[in-house]
Structure formats: C-alpha cells, structure tokens
Amino acid sequence: MNYWLMKSEPDVFSIDHLAALPGKKSSWEGVRNYQARNFMKQMQIGDQAFFYHSSADVIGIAGIVRITGLAEPDLFALDKKSDYHDPKATKDKNPWVSVTVTLVRKFKKVITLAELRETKGLEKMLVLQRGMRLSVHPVTEKEFKIVSEMAK
DNA sequence: GCCAACGTTGGC
DNA sequence: GCCAACGTTGGC
C-alpha cells in the first residue's frame, strides 16, 4: 500500500467537484509529464492520495482520495478539442494514462502549505521542496499519518 | 504579473 | 549528444 499526492487547480477540478460526482468518483486525467505518469502507473487499488489544491486562493491539502481504478489510456490525449490533447499521441501509441479516484474524506479546512511547512516531521515532504513541480508524486506513510492527524 | 525552476524542443 | 531558446508550473 502506497501513498501519493495529486495536484489539481481547484478552478479546473476541486475536491468539491469530486464530492458532487456520482459515487464521489472520477478519472484523474490530463497528466502530461512522464515522471508523474510513471507514478500513476505504479498506483495500486486501495492506495491513498492527498488531494492538493494548487494555484488557488487557499493552497494546500484539501482531503484524501483512494485509488479505485488502475492506470488506463488517457483518451483526452487523442481528443483534438481537449485542453489535454497531445498532437504526438495516437491510438496505438498513447503514452498518457489516467487513474480512477474516489473521495475518502474532505478535510474540514484545507491544510495550507504554510501550515505544512511549520509542521515537524514534514521537512522532507516532496511538495515542500524547492522547485517541486511534479503534479503526482509519492508521500511517505509517516507524512501521510502526520497530515491526516492534523486534519482531525 | 513576476519569476525561479524545471521540462521540452530543435538546430547544429 | 549538446545546449540555447522556449514553454510550463506554481508560489508569491
């Protein structure tokens, strides 16, 4: 069982959008970075991930989701009308994948980046590292537990 | 809107 | 394969 952090711009897709969907379930598409994609391929059913709001009024971790569907081809890459279209992707050679996530818990209050920075034990958390832009990346079990406790 | 820190592209 | 130019991410 592994833990992850997944970034989304809440203007595009927020934790409230997810909560409003049938089954509180959605595919997670549009990742167009190979390193992030490789992490998505490693995800297993039951893994948990932080839902992170980036480029927002309140930046930080908004809640927890569970991986309920393994990586499969991200068909938005083939859709010319999609913002996620990749002109180099074809049906036979589509490098991009999406996974399915289901909401576990929305935090009462977003745990902000500033709060994360002030918390002991999270010093090495990847999202806090300088220049860290990966939209999908791993979180340690220890970090996952500390942040989960903060949200109680 | 600025800009640091990356990732990608393309000429050579 | 190198690397300059360009594009993107994302905090501030």
XYZ file of C-alpha atoms (C1' of nucleotides) in Angstrom, chain C:
12
model
C 24.625 14.466 -27.789
C 24.923 19.417 -26.584
C 22.684 23.339 -25.223
C 20.120 27.720 -26.123
C 15.583 29.102 -26.538
C 11.207 28.450 -25.319
C 7.157 26.713 -22.648
C 5.075 25.356 -18.224
C 4.258 25.079 -13.322
C 3.020 27.136 -9.400
C 4.116 30.049 -5.257
C 4.132 34.674 -4.067
